[in-house]
Every structure is written in structure tokens, then in C-alpha cells.
Short mmCIF file of N, CA and C in Angstrom, two decimals:
data_model
loop_
_atom_site.label_atom_id
_atom_site.label_comp_id
_atom_site.label_asym_id
_atom_site.label_seq_id
_atom_site.Cartn_x
_atom_site.Cartn_y
_atom_site.Cartn_z
N UNK A 1 1.72 -36.81 6.66
CA UNK A 1 1.88 -35.68 7.99
C UNK A 1 3.33 -35.78 7.78
N UNK A 2 3.57 -33.99 7.88
CA UNK A 2 5.02 -33.34 8.34
C UNK A 2 4.87 -33.04 9.17
N UNK A 3 6.30 -32.59 10.32
CA UNK A 3 6.51 -32.31 11.51
C UNK A 3 7.81 -31.30 10.78
N UNK A 4 7.92 -30.16 11.99
CA UNK A 4 9.31 -29.27 11.73
C UNK A 4 9.65 -29.05 13.32
N UNK A 5 11.07 -28.96 12.94
CA UNK A 5 11.37 -28.74 14.69
C UNK A 5 10.98 -27.14 14.80
N UNK A 6 10.84 -26.47 13.92
CA UNK A 6 10.94 -25.03 14.49
C UNK A 6 9.21 -24.34 14.92
N UNK A 7 9.07 -23.62 15.96
CA UNK A 7 8.03 -24.02 16.30
C UNK A 7 7.39 -22.38 15.68
N UNK A 8 6.05 -22.44 16.18
CA UNK A 8 4.63 -21.80 15.86
C UNK A 8 5.11 -20.52 16.24
N UNK A 9 5.54 -19.48 15.24
CA UNK A 9 5.32 -18.18 15.52
C UNK A 9 3.99 -17.47 15.46
N UNK A 10 3.78 -16.97 16.32
CA UNK A 10 2.07 -15.76 16.38
C UNK A 10 2.28 -14.56 16.45
N UNK A 11 1.79 -13.77 16.18
CA UNK A 11 1.78 -12.43 16.09
C UNK A 11 0.06 -11.63 16.71
N UNK A 12 0.54 -11.13 17.51
CA UNK A 12 -0.80 -9.82 18.38
C UNK A 12 -0.47 -8.48 17.76
N UNK A 13 -0.97 -7.94 17.01
CA UNK A 13 -0.97 -6.66 16.21
C UNK A 13 -0.78 -6.06 17.54
N UNK A 14 -2.22 -6.03 18.77
CA UNK A 14 -2.31 -5.34 19.76
C UNK A 14 -1.05 -5.48 20.26
N UNK A 15 0.00 -6.48 20.67
CA UNK A 15 0.98 -6.19 21.27
C UNK A 15 2.05 -4.87 21.17
N UNK A 16 2.62 -3.87 21.39
CA UNK A 16 3.11 -3.07 21.54
C UNK A 16 4.26 -3.81 21.05
N UNK A 17 4.86 -4.76 20.79
CA UNK A 17 6.11 -4.80 20.61
C UNK A 17 5.84 -5.83 19.43
N UNK A 18 5.01 -6.01 19.10
CA UNK A 18 4.70 -7.19 17.64
C UNK A 18 5.37 -6.48 16.74
N UNK A 19 5.92 -6.94 15.86
CA UNK A 19 6.78 -6.23 14.47
C UNK A 19 5.92 -6.50 13.37
N UNK A 20 4.29 -7.25 13.77
CA UNK A 20 3.12 -6.67 12.93
C UNK A 20 2.68 -5.04 12.39
N UNK A 21 3.03 -4.94 13.83
CA UNK A 21 2.68 -3.19 13.57
C UNK A 21 3.10 -1.99 12.45
N UNK A 22 4.61 -3.22 12.12
CA UNK A 22 5.16 -1.78 11.32
C UNK A 22 4.75 -2.33 10.12
N UNK A 23 4.24 -3.02 9.87
CA UNK A 23 3.69 -3.80 8.82
C UNK A 23 2.41 -3.19 8.21
N UNK A 24 1.73 -3.14 9.36
CA UNK A 24 0.08 -1.82 9.21
C UNK A 24 0.78 -0.58 9.42
N UNK A 25 1.71 -0.11 9.51
CA UNK A 25 1.73 1.43 9.83
C UNK A 25 2.12 1.68 8.40
N UNK A 26 2.93 0.40 7.73
CA UNK A 26 3.18 0.76 5.62
C UNK A 26 2.26 0.80 4.89
N UNK A 27 1.40 -0.71 5.40
CA UNK A 27 -0.10 -0.79 4.16
C UNK A 27 -1.30 0.06 4.61
N UNK A 28 -1.04 0.36 5.99
CA UNK A 28 -2.46 1.93 6.28
C UNK A 28 -2.07 2.84 5.83
N UNK A 29 -0.57 3.41 5.15
CA UNK A 29 -0.27 4.46 4.90
C UNK A 29 -1.35 4.90 3.26
N UNK A 30 -1.54 6.03 2.75
CA UNK A 30 -2.60 6.32 1.67
C UNK A 30 -1.72 5.97 0.89
N UNK A 31 -0.30 6.42 0.87
CA UNK A 31 -0.09 6.70 -0.53
C UNK A 31 0.65 4.97 -1.24
N UNK A 32 0.35 4.09 0.28
CA UNK A 32 0.94 2.78 0.01
C UNK A 32 -0.60 1.27 -0.66
N UNK A 33 -1.25 2.42 0.17
CA UNK A 33 -2.59 1.03 -0.33
C UNK A 33 -3.32 1.39 -1.93
N UNK A 34 -2.79 3.44 -1.88
CA UNK A 34 -3.23 3.57 -3.35
C UNK A 34 -2.25 3.00 -4.33
N UNK A 35 -0.57 2.71 -4.50
CA UNK A 35 0.25 2.45 -5.47
C UNK A 35 -0.35 0.86 -5.40
N UNK A 36 -0.52 0.01 -4.18
CA UNK A 36 -1.00 -1.56 -4.23
C UNK A 36 -2.38 -1.68 -5.23
N UNK A 37 -3.34 -0.49 -5.30
CA UNK A 37 -4.13 -0.65 -5.84
C UNK A 37 -3.73 -0.08 -7.51
N UNK A 38 -3.22 0.59 -7.81
CA UNK A 38 -2.55 0.95 -9.20
C UNK A 38 -1.45 0.05 -9.68
N UNK A 39 -1.09 -0.72 -8.88
CA UNK A 39 -0.17 -1.55 -9.53
C UNK A 39 -0.87 -2.62 -9.78
N UNK A 40 -1.71 -2.93 -8.52
CA UNK A 40 -3.21 -4.57 -9.10
C UNK A 40 -3.33 -4.33 -9.98
N UNK A 41 -4.00 -3.29 -10.37
CA UNK A 41 -5.54 -3.23 -10.91
C UNK A 41 -4.61 -2.48 -12.07
N UNK A 42 -3.54 -2.03 -12.68
CA UNK A 42 -2.60 -2.02 -14.09
C UNK A 42 -1.68 -2.33 -14.88
N UNK A 43 -1.18 -3.48 -13.49
CA UNK A 43 0.22 -4.66 -13.50
C UNK A 43 1.23 -3.75 -13.74
N UNK A 44 2.17 -4.44 -14.09
CA UNK A 44 3.55 -3.65 -13.97
C UNK A 44 3.33 -1.99 -14.45
N UNK A 45 4.53 -1.27 -13.53
CA UNK A 45 4.23 0.51 -14.43
C UNK A 45 5.58 0.86 -14.16
N UNK A 46 6.17 1.85 -14.53
CA UNK A 46 6.92 2.85 -14.58
C UNK A 46 6.99 4.11 -14.05
N UNK A 47 7.88 4.28 -12.77
CA UNK A 47 7.72 5.57 -11.72
C UNK A 47 6.75 6.62 -12.63
N UNK A 48 6.66 7.24 -13.60
CA UNK A 48 6.49 8.00 -14.25
C UNK A 48 4.80 7.77 -14.44
N UNK A 49 4.12 6.78 -14.75
CA UNK A 49 2.97 6.31 -14.83
C UNK A 49 2.33 6.14 -13.57
N UNK A 50 3.15 5.56 -12.22
CA UNK A 50 2.59 5.39 -10.63
C UNK A 50 2.16 7.20 -10.78
N UNK A 51 3.48 7.94 -10.55
CA UNK A 51 3.35 9.13 -10.37
C UNK A 51 2.27 10.24 -11.19
N UNK A 52 1.71 9.60 -12.67
CA UNK A 52 0.42 10.19 -12.95
C UNK A 52 -0.63 9.87 -12.47
N UNK A 53 -0.69 8.07 -11.78
CA UNK A 53 -1.54 7.81 -12.10
C UNK A 53 -2.72 8.21 -10.36
N UNK A 54 -0.92 8.39 -9.94
CA UNK A 54 -1.76 8.65 -8.09
C UNK A 54 -1.31 10.23 -7.85
N UNK A 55 -2.71 11.00 -8.35
CA UNK A 55 -2.38 12.67 -8.22
C UNK A 55 -2.36 12.71 -6.76
N UNK A 56 -1.18 13.97 -6.95
CA UNK A 56 -0.73 14.51 -5.82
C UNK A 56 -0.26 13.80 -4.86
N UNK A 57 0.64 12.80 -4.82
CA UNK A 57 1.90 12.13 -3.94
C UNK A 57 3.00 12.83 -4.64
N UNK A 58 3.91 13.28 -4.09
CA UNK A 58 5.18 13.77 -4.08
C UNK A 58 6.47 12.73 -4.50
N UNK A 59 7.28 13.50 -4.88
CA UNK A 59 8.38 12.33 -5.41
C UNK A 59 8.71 11.75 -4.50
N UNK A 60 9.07 12.74 -3.51
CA UNK A 60 9.98 12.05 -2.42
C UNK A 60 8.47 11.09 -1.47
N UNK A 61 7.77 11.37 -1.61
CA UNK A 61 6.94 10.20 -1.20
C UNK A 61 6.37 8.83 -1.54
N UNK A 62 6.57 9.15 -3.00
CA UNK A 62 6.29 8.05 -4.08
C UNK A 62 7.49 7.92 -3.75
N UNK A 63 8.91 7.79 -4.15
CA UNK A 63 10.31 6.91 -3.58
C UNK A 63 9.82 6.18 -2.37
N UNK A 64 9.43 6.39 -1.36
CA UNK A 64 9.98 6.33 -0.32
C UNK A 64 8.68 4.88 -0.36
N UNK A 65 7.80 5.16 -0.86
CA UNK A 65 6.53 4.03 -0.74
C UNK A 65 7.02 2.75 -1.43
N UNK A 66 7.61 2.95 -2.28
CA UNK A 66 7.85 2.39 -3.24
C UNK A 66 9.03 1.46 -2.31
N UNK A 67 10.26 1.80 -2.09
CA UNK A 67 10.93 1.73 -1.40
C UNK A 67 10.67 0.71 -0.23
N UNK A 68 9.61 1.11 0.19
CA UNK A 68 9.06 0.25 1.59
C UNK A 68 8.54 -0.81 1.40
N UNK A 69 7.53 -0.76 -0.15
CA UNK A 69 6.69 -1.25 -0.25
C UNK A 69 7.69 -2.75 -1.15
N UNK A 70 8.87 -2.63 -1.72
CA UNK A 70 9.65 -2.91 -1.48
C UNK A 70 10.72 -4.16 -0.59
N UNK A 71 10.72 -3.17 0.40
CA UNK A 71 11.68 -3.67 1.37
C UNK A 71 10.68 -4.83 1.74
N UNK A 72 9.29 -5.13 2.13
CA UNK A 72 8.45 -6.18 2.79
C UNK A 72 8.02 -7.03 1.56
N UNK A 73 8.56 -6.52 0.51
CA UNK A 73 8.38 -8.07 -0.54
C UNK A 73 6.55 -7.89 -1.22
N UNK A 74 5.89 -7.03 -1.09
CA UNK A 74 4.81 -6.43 -1.26
C UNK A 74 5.20 -6.11 -3.43
N UNK A 75 6.06 -5.79 -3.80
CA UNK A 75 6.62 -5.48 -4.79
C UNK A 75 8.11 -5.36 -5.54
N UNK A 76 7.98 -5.89 -6.59
CA UNK A 76 9.46 -5.91 -7.22
C UNK A 76 9.54 -4.93 -8.10
N UNK A 77 10.94 -4.51 -8.06
CA UNK A 77 11.84 -3.69 -8.99
C UNK A 77 12.44 -3.74 -10.18
N UNK A 78 12.19 -3.75 -10.97
CA UNK A 78 13.19 -4.81 -12.63
C UNK A 78 13.66 -3.07 -13.10
N UNK A 79 15.05 -2.87 -13.07
CA UNK A 79 15.66 -2.03 -14.03
C UNK A 79 15.75 -2.89 -14.94
N UNK A 80 16.21 -2.23 -16.28
CA UNK A 80 16.24 -2.20 -17.53
C UNK A 80 17.18 -2.33 -18.29
N UNK A 81 18.76 -2.16 -19.02
CA UNK A 81 19.59 -1.40 -18.61
C UNK A 81 19.22 -0.87 -20.14
N UNK A 82 19.08 0.65 -20.64
CA UNK A 82 18.48 0.63 -21.33
C UNK A 82 18.91 2.32 -21.39
N UNK A 83 18.59 3.06 -22.60
CA UNK A 83 19.11 4.94 -22.55
C UNK A 83 17.53 5.43 -23.00
N UNK A 84 17.33 6.52 -21.81
CA UNK A 84 17.69 6.47 -20.25
C UNK A 84 17.08 4.86 -19.53
N UNK A 85 17.60 4.77 -18.65
CA UNK A 85 17.31 3.07 -17.77
C UNK A 85 16.33 3.20 -17.57
N UNK A 86 15.79 1.72 -18.05
CA UNK A 86 13.92 1.74 -17.53
C UNK A 86 14.05 1.08 -16.00
N UNK A 87 12.81 1.40 -15.67
CA UNK A 87 12.52 1.15 -14.08
C UNK A 87 10.98 0.71 -14.33
N UNK A 88 10.72 -0.31 -13.88
CA UNK A 88 9.23 -0.93 -13.61
C UNK A 88 9.03 -1.44 -12.53
N UNK A 89 7.73 -1.35 -12.05
CA UNK A 89 7.30 -2.21 -10.36
C UNK A 89 6.51 -2.55 -10.25
N UNK A 90 6.46 -3.94 -9.97
CA UNK A 90 5.21 -4.47 -9.87
C UNK A 90 4.68 -5.40 -9.22
N UNK A 91 3.55 -5.52 -8.64
CA UNK A 91 3.43 -6.40 -7.47
C UNK A 91 3.89 -7.69 -7.57
N UNK A 92 3.99 -8.33 -6.27
CA UNK A 92 4.71 -10.06 -5.75
C UNK A 92 3.09 -10.42 -5.70
N UNK A 93 3.47 -11.83 -5.65
CA UNK A 93 2.77 -12.50 -5.55
C UNK A 93 1.68 -11.92 -3.37
N UNK A 94 2.90 -11.86 -2.91
CA UNK A 94 2.41 -11.85 -1.66
C UNK A 94 1.96 -10.19 -1.92
N UNK A 95 2.33 -9.23 -2.28
CA UNK A 95 1.42 -8.01 -2.71
C UNK A 95 0.08 -7.69 -3.31
N UNK A 96 0.01 -8.88 -4.23
CA UNK A 96 -1.37 -9.64 -5.08
C UNK A 96 -2.42 -9.95 -3.91
N UNK A 97 -1.99 -10.63 -2.92
CA UNK A 97 -2.26 -11.09 -2.05
C UNK A 97 -3.16 -9.93 -1.47
N UNK A 98 -2.82 -8.49 -1.54
CA UNK A 98 -3.06 -7.17 -0.64
C UNK A 98 -4.14 -6.60 -1.75
N UNK A 99 -4.70 -7.09 -3.11
CA UNK A 99 -5.03 -6.28 -3.93
C UNK A 99 -6.53 -6.05 -2.82
N UNK A 100 -7.09 -7.15 -3.35
CA UNK A 100 -8.78 -7.47 -3.08
C UNK A 100 -9.02 -6.26 -1.77
N UNK A 101 -8.30 -6.59 -0.07
CA UNK A 101 -8.66 -5.34 0.46
C UNK A 101 -8.47 -4.58 0.18
N UNK A 102 -7.58 -4.28 -0.14
CA UNK A 102 -7.28 -2.89 -0.11
C UNK A 102 -8.18 -2.07 -1.71
N UNK A 103 -8.42 -3.12 -2.56
CA UNK A 103 -9.17 -2.31 -3.08
C UNK A 103 -10.74 -1.56 -3.08
N UNK A 104 -10.70 -3.36 -2.13
CA UNK A 104 -12.63 -3.17 -1.27
C UNK A 104 -12.63 -1.58 -0.11
N UNK A 105 -11.25 -1.23 0.40
CA UNK A 105 -11.05 -0.36 0.95
C UNK A 105 -10.70 0.80 0.73
N UNK A 106 -10.40 1.37 -0.97
CA UNK A 106 -10.56 1.99 -2.15
C UNK A 106 -12.12 2.07 -2.17
N UNK A 107 -12.95 1.07 -2.64
CA UNK A 107 -14.06 1.54 -2.92
C UNK A 107 -15.15 1.75 -1.90
N UNK A 108 -14.75 1.28 -0.83
CA UNK A 108 -15.74 1.72 0.18
C UNK A 108 -15.46 3.36 1.10
N UNK A 109 -14.07 3.68 0.96
CA UNK A 109 -14.01 5.33 1.34
C UNK A 109 -14.85 5.66 0.17
N UNK A 110 -14.72 5.85 -1.30
CA UNK A 110 -15.69 6.34 -2.22
C UNK A 110 -16.88 6.39 -2.14
N UNK A 111 -17.46 5.03 -2.06
CA UNK A 111 -18.92 5.21 -1.88
C UNK A 111 -18.98 5.88 -0.88
N UNK A 112 -18.83 5.52 0.60
CA UNK A 112 -19.20 6.33 1.61
C UNK A 112 -18.91 8.11 2.16
N UNK A 113 -18.38 8.45 1.26
CA UNK A 113 -18.06 10.06 1.38
C UNK A 113 -18.62 10.42 1.21
N UNK A 114 -19.98 10.77 1.09
CA UNK A 114 -21.03 11.78 1.10
C UNK A 114 -21.26 11.56 2.67
N UNK A 115 -21.63 10.19 2.97
CA UNK A 115 -22.36 9.79 5.11
C UNK A 115 -20.74 10.35 6.02
N UNK A 116 -19.42 10.30 5.28
CA UNK A 116 -18.94 10.58 6.21
C UNK A 116 -18.29 12.42 5.86
N UNK A 117 -18.60 13.11 5.13
CA UNK A 117 -18.56 14.43 5.41
C UNK A 117 -19.73 14.85 5.93
N UNK A 118 -21.03 14.32 5.99
CA UNK A 118 -22.65 14.60 6.34
C UNK A 118 -22.18 15.17 7.73
N UNK A 119 -20.91 13.93 8.41
CA UNK A 119 -21.03 13.11 9.78
C UNK A 119 -19.73 14.54 9.99
N UNK A 120 -19.05 14.78 9.59
CA UNK A 120 -18.19 15.99 9.31
C UNK A 120 -18.81 17.03 9.95
N UNK A 121 -19.86 17.17 9.30
CA UNK A 121 -20.55 18.47 9.22
C UNK A 121 -20.89 18.70 10.37
N UNK A 122 -22.26 17.56 10.74
CA UNK A 122 -22.77 17.73 11.81
C UNK A 122 -21.87 17.54 13.21
N UNK A 123 -20.32 17.16 13.23
CA UNK A 123 -19.86 16.83 14.47
C UNK A 123 -19.20 18.62 14.58
N UNK A 124 -19.01 19.26 13.15
CA UNK A 124 -18.43 20.55 13.89
C UNK A 124 -19.00 21.28 13.50
N UNK A 125 -20.69 21.11 13.08
CA UNK A 125 -21.70 22.50 13.72
C UNK A 125 -22.36 22.27 15.13
N UNK A 126 -21.70 21.61 15.71
CA UNK A 126 -21.92 20.52 17.36
C UNK A 126 -21.24 21.61 18.34
N UNK A 127 -19.98 21.47 17.46
CA UNK A 127 -18.63 21.77 17.69
C UNK A 127 -18.86 23.41 17.94
N UNK A 128 -19.24 23.90 17.22
CA UNK A 128 -18.67 25.80 16.71
C UNK A 128 -19.43 26.44 18.35
#
């Protein structure tokens, strides 16, 4: 049995002041979730590979997303001195722990898009 003098910290994302909300903001962003899945399925990738894989993301948004994920400890950025300099991104073990739920969410969205489109059309037709 191990004991610690540190109290156990409990987080409650329903509470307005809970710091876990900032993490939820980051990982619920579409670019962050797609980046996590791309790196989780594709492994280590360069910026240009991520940009090509995640169609539609601007340079600014991808850079910001990568910085946020790195800051939260979900990915690592490795700079290799060469000409030109090589920069690779890779999920950390913490980031890999998010892969399964993010991948399932992506697959769910793809599988249920026809139903969502039908619901949107029915809603819009009823509101016209």
C-alpha cells in the first residue's frame, strides 16, 4: 500500500471554473480531432503531410492546433537539423490514449451523415 501526502484532485467539467473545460475546448475542435486521428493512424508525420491529409485546414489553423496539442502534452514536435530543417509531429502516449474515442467519433460522423442530412432537411423544411 502506498500513501501520499498530496490530496486527490477531482475535476468536474460541468463546473464553470474547472480547468478540464480548456482541454475539452482543445480536443473537441474539428482540426484537433482530425489531427489526432491522422497522427494516430499515420504515425509520425511532417507538417506538409498533415496539411495534405487534413484537407481544408489553413496554415494558421494547423499551426495553432499543433501548438495547442503540443502544449497539452498530446503530441511531440521533433526538429531535425538538416537543410531544410525537418520537423516531425507524433502523438505522445497521452495523445495515443485519445485515438480510440476520436477515431470512433470520426467514424460515427461518417456513418451517420445521411441521417443527419435528412434530419437537417426535415428541420429546415418545417421552419420555412
